[in-house]
Coordinates of C-alpha atoms in Angstrom, one line a residue:
M1 CA 0.9 -22.6 8.1
R2 CA 4.5 -21.7 8.3
G3 CA 5.8 -18.2 7.2
A4 CA 8.9 -17.3 5.3
A5 CA 10.8 -16.9 8.3
G6 CA 9.8 -20.5 9.4
K7 CA 7.9 -19.7 12.6
D8 CA 4.4 -21.6 13.0
L9 CA 1.2 -19.0 12.5
P10 CA -0.6 -19.4 15.3
F11 CA -3.7 -20.7 14.1
P12 CA -3.8 -21.9 10.5
L13 CA -5.9 -18.9 8.5
D14 CA -8.2 -21.4 6.9
T15 CA -9.7 -22.3 10.6
P16 CA -13.3 -21.0 11.4
G17 CA -13.5 -17.3 12.2
A18 CA -14.3 -16.2 15.5
P19 CA -17.9 -13.5 15.7
G20 CA -16.0 -9.7 15.5
S21 CA -12.7 -11.4 14.4
A22 CA -11.2 -9.9 10.7
A23 CA -7.5 -8.5 8.7
F24 CA -6.1 -5.6 7.9
F25 CA -3.9 -5.8 5.4
D26 CA -1.9 -2.3 4.1
V27 CA -1.3 -1.7 0.2
D28 CA 1.4 -0.6 -0.8
N29 CA 5.0 -3.0 -0.9
T30 CA 2.0 -5.4 0.9
L31 CA -1.0 -6.1 -0.8
M32 CA 1.0 -5.2 -4.2
R33 CA 4.3 -4.0 -5.9
G34 CA 5.4 -0.3 -5.5
A35 CA 3.3 2.4 -4.7
S36 CA -0.2 2.8 -5.2
L37 CA -0.5 6.6 -5.7
F38 CA 2.6 6.8 -7.9
H39 CA 0.6 4.4 -10.5
V40 CA -3.1 7.0 -10.3
A41 CA 0.1 10.1 -10.6
R42 CA 1.4 8.0 -14.3
K43 CA -1.9 7.8 -15.1
M44 CA -2.5 11.6 -13.7
Y45 CA 0.2 13.1 -15.8
Q46 CA -0.7 10.9 -18.4
R47 CA -3.9 13.4 -18.4
R48 CA -1.6 16.5 -18.5
A49 CA -2.7 16.8 -14.8
F50 CA 1.8 17.9 -14.0
T51 CA 4.5 18.3 -15.4
L52 CA 7.4 15.5 -16.6
R53 CA 10.3 17.1 -14.3
F54 CA 6.8 16.1 -11.6
A55 CA 6.1 12.4 -13.0
A56 CA 10.1 11.8 -12.6
G57 CA 10.7 12.7 -9.2
L58 CA 8.5 10.4 -8.3
A59 CA 9.0 7.4 -10.6
W60 CA 12.0 8.0 -8.2
K61 CA 10.4 8.1 -5.0
Q62 CA 8.7 4.8 -6.8
I63 CA 12.0 3.2 -7.5
R64 CA 13.8 2.9 -4.0
F65 CA 10.1 2.7 -1.6
I66 CA 10.5 -0.6 -4.2
L67 CA 14.2 -1.2 -3.1
R68 CA 13.9 -0.1 0.7
G69 CA 11.3 -0.1 1.9
E70 CA 9.2 3.6 2.5
T71 CA 10.8 6.8 4.3
M72 CA 9.2 9.5 6.7
T73 CA 10.4 12.0 4.0
D74 CA 8.6 10.1 1.2
V75 CA 6.1 9.9 2.5
N76 CA 5.6 13.7 3.4
S77 CA 7.0 14.6 0.0
V78 CA 4.6 12.9 -1.8
R79 CA 1.6 13.4 0.2
D80 CA 1.9 17.2 0.2
A81 CA 2.9 17.0 -3.8
A82 CA -0.8 15.1 -4.1
L83 CA -2.2 17.1 -1.9
A84 CA -1.3 20.3 -4.3
F85 CA -1.7 19.3 -7.6
A86 CA -5.1 18.1 -6.7
I87 CA -6.9 21.1 -6.0
G88 CA -9.6 21.7 -8.8
I89 CA -9.4 18.6 -9.6
A90 CA -12.8 16.9 -10.3
H91 CA -14.8 13.5 -7.7
A92 CA -15.8 11.9 -10.2
D93 CA -12.7 11.9 -12.7
I94 CA -10.4 10.4 -9.5
L95 CA -13.4 8.3 -9.5
A96 CA -13.3 6.6 -13.0
L97 CA -8.9 7.5 -12.7
G98 CA -9.6 4.9 -9.9
E99 CA -11.1 2.5 -12.3
E100 CA -9.1 3.0 -15.1
V101 CA -5.0 2.7 -12.3
Y102 CA -6.4 -0.5 -11.8
D103 CA -6.7 -2.2 -14.7
E104 CA -4.0 -0.9 -16.4
M105 CA -1.0 -1.1 -13.5
I106 CA -2.5 -2.3 -10.0
A107 CA -4.3 -5.5 -11.2
S108 CA -0.6 -7.2 -12.5
K109 CA 0.9 -6.0 -10.0
I110 CA -0.8 -7.6 -7.0
W111 CA 1.6 -9.9 -5.2
P112 CA 0.0 -13.3 -5.3
G113 CA 1.1 -14.7 -2.4
A114 CA -0.5 -11.7 -0.2
R115 CA -3.5 -12.2 -2.8
A116 CA -4.0 -16.0 -1.3
L117 CA -3.8 -14.5 2.1
T118 CA -7.1 -12.4 1.3
D119 CA -8.5 -14.9 0.7
Q120 CA -8.3 -17.3 3.2
H121 CA -9.6 -15.1 5.7
L122 CA -12.2 -14.6 3.6
A123 CA -13.3 -18.1 3.1
A124 CA -12.9 -18.6 6.9
G125 CA -15.9 -15.8 7.1
R126 CA -13.7 -13.2 8.4
K127 CA -14.4 -9.5 7.4
V128 CA -11.1 -8.2 5.0
W129 CA -10.2 -4.8 5.2
L130 CA -7.4 -2.7 3.5
V131 CA -5.8 -0.3 6.1
T132 CA -3.7 2.3 3.7
G133 CA -2.4 6.2 2.9
T134 CA -3.9 5.9 -0.9
P135 CA -6.9 7.4 -1.7
V136 CA -9.6 6.1 -0.7
E137 CA -11.7 6.3 -3.6
V138 CA -8.3 4.3 -5.1
A139 CA -8.2 2.3 -2.2
S140 CA -12.0 1.9 -2.7
V141 CA -11.3 0.1 -5.9
I142 CA -8.6 -2.6 -4.9
A143 CA -10.7 -3.2 -2.3
N144 CA -13.7 -4.3 -4.3
R145 CA -12.4 -6.0 -7.4
L146 CA -10.5 -8.1 -4.8
G147 CA -14.2 -9.1 -3.3
L148 CA -12.5 -7.9 0.2
T149 CA -15.1 -5.7 3.0
G150 CA -13.8 -2.6 2.1
A151 CA -11.3 0.1 2.2
L152 CA -9.7 2.6 4.8
G153 CA -8.2 5.0 3.1
T154 CA -6.6 8.8 3.0
V155 CA -9.6 11.2 2.6
G156 CA -9.4 14.4 0.5
E157 CA -12.1 17.1 1.3
V158 CA -14.5 17.5 -1.7
A159 CA -15.9 21.5 -2.4
D160 CA -18.6 21.5 -5.7
G161 CA -17.9 18.0 -6.7
L162 CA -13.6 19.5 -6.2
Y163 CA -10.9 19.0 -4.5
T164 CA -10.0 21.4 -1.9
G165 CA -6.1 20.4 -1.5
R166 CA -7.3 20.1 2.0
L167 CA -7.8 16.5 4.3
V168 CA -10.8 15.5 5.7
G169 CA -9.1 14.0 8.8
E170 CA -5.1 12.7 8.9
F171 CA -3.3 11.3 6.2
L172 CA -3.8 7.6 6.8
H173 CA -0.2 6.6 7.7
G174 CA 1.6 5.7 11.1
A175 CA -0.5 5.7 14.2
A176 CA -3.1 7.3 12.4
K177 CA -3.7 3.4 10.8
A178 CA -3.7 2.0 14.0
A179 CA -6.4 4.8 15.5
A180 CA -8.7 4.0 12.0
V181 CA -8.7 0.6 12.9
K182 CA -9.2 1.1 16.3
E183 CA -12.7 3.1 15.6
L184 CA -14.0 0.4 12.8
A185 CA -13.6 -2.0 15.9
A186 CA -15.6 -0.3 17.6
R187 CA -18.6 0.4 15.3
D188 CA -18.5 -3.2 13.9
N189 CA -18.0 -4.7 17.2
L190 CA -14.4 -6.4 16.2
D191 CA -12.4 -8.2 19.2
L192 CA -8.9 -6.9 17.8
D193 CA -7.5 -9.6 20.1
R194 CA -9.6 -12.0 17.5
C195 CA -8.1 -9.3 14.6
W196 CA -5.2 -9.8 12.0
A197 CA -2.5 -7.1 10.6
Y198 CA -0.9 -7.3 8.0
S199 CA 2.2 -5.0 6.2
D200 CA 5.6 -4.3 5.0
S201 CA 7.2 -1.2 7.3
F202 CA 7.7 -0.2 10.9
N203 CA 6.1 2.8 10.5
D204 CA 2.7 0.5 10.6
V205 CA 4.3 -1.3 14.1
P206 CA 1.4 1.1 15.8
L207 CA -1.3 -1.2 13.8
L208 CA 0.7 -4.0 14.1
S209 CA 0.7 -4.2 17.8
S210 CA -3.0 -3.1 18.1
V211 CA -4.6 -6.3 16.9
G212 CA -3.5 -10.0 18.6
H213 CA -1.8 -11.6 14.9
P214 CA 0.5 -9.0 13.6
V215 CA 2.4 -10.7 10.1
A216 CA 5.2 -8.8 8.6
I217 CA 5.3 -8.8 4.6
N218 CA 7.8 -8.3 2.7
P219 CA 8.9 -6.7 5.7
D220 CA 11.6 -3.2 5.4
S221 CA 15.2 -4.1 7.6
R222 CA 13.5 -2.4 10.9
L223 CA 10.0 -4.4 11.0
R224 CA 12.0 -7.8 10.2
R225 CA 14.1 -6.9 13.1
H226 CA 11.3 -5.7 15.1
A227 CA 9.7 -9.1 14.3
R228 CA 12.5 -11.6 14.9
E229 CA 12.4 -10.0 18.5
N230 CA 8.5 -10.3 18.9
N231 CA 8.5 -13.6 17.1
W232 CA 5.7 -12.7 14.4
P233 CA 6.0 -14.6 11.5
V234 CA 6.7 -13.0 8.3
F235 CA 6.0 -13.8 5.0
D236 CA 8.3 -12.4 2.0
F237 CA 7.7 -12.7 -1.7
R238 CA 10.2 -10.6 -3.2
S239 CA 11.7 -13.5 -5.7
G240 CA 15.5 -13.6 -4.8
R241 CA 15.2 -11.0 -2.7
R242 CA 18.1 -12.9 -0.4
A243 CA 20.2 -13.6 -3.1
A244 CA 20.4 -9.9 -4.5
T245 CA 23.4 -8.0 -3.9
L246 CA 23.1 -3.8 -3.3
G247 CA 25.4 -3.7 -6.8
L248 CA 22.2 -5.7 -7.9
K249 CA 20.0 -3.7 -7.1
A250 CA 21.6 -0.1 -7.6
A251 CA 21.7 -1.3 -11.5
T252 CA 18.5 -2.6 -11.4
G253 CA 17.6 1.0 -9.8
V254 CA 18.7 3.2 -12.2
G255 CA 17.3 0.4 -15.4
A256 CA 14.5 0.7 -13.9
V257 CA 14.0 4.9 -13.2
Y258 CA 15.5 5.2 -17.2
G259 CA 12.8 2.5 -18.0
M260 CA 10.8 4.7 -16.6
W261 CA 12.3 8.2 -17.5
R262 CA 11.7 7.1 -21.5
G263 CA 7.9 6.0 -20.9
F264 CA 7.1 9.4 -19.7
V265 CA 9.3 11.3 -22.2
K266 CA 7.3 9.2 -25.4
L267 CA 4.3 10.3 -23.2
R268 CA 5.2 14.2 -23.4
D269 CA 6.2 13.3 -27.0
R270 CA 2.4 12.2 -27.5

């Protein structure tokens, strides 16, 4: 089997998995198009959890993320804002919201190619985990709906059934993903040298480097370069990516932002 970069994979995915092998998938721009947290925020806006101005800011960050990949500034900004707005929200509401967000917004954005990769790993007898900065409640819904083993996600502190606005442990991003996977491997007797990891972001190099079979999916420019230098396979499921010009990207971004803004305005008017 070959990646989009034309490099042979270390061995076919349908080869029966050795004991202790697993596959780890990032979610945003890897398993699905865009950022899952944006869709959670959009649903919360529909429930009047925060202002149109805040929702529009998230929409712009979503467009930038789709076009150029994640930046730490945007990641930290969305994280801090989400924690602040989560204070006092019922944990039970977020659990229910996760189901709605998946059905209404996320299911249609799953990359078919990425879904095929998860299915091949499962068919070969490997465990498949999501590893994402998305709230674990939402990540678990995605994993359950796709028939995966489970999900590692960001955990918000809950007291008396309500979110406190603080985290339990670290925001699951960058090096924290690698640490979480190593902890899981120790718990489940996984041999990371026999495991796979998939991501779109250079920020996930610690995760990708922690396994024997790292793969870049829809990589940002820095990850694409790093993958090329280290002879990692690359998959790109974004149609027409190489043909897109900077001007076309800019036009697409402006149009998408306007469309999202109009959608938020309509919701506000209702």
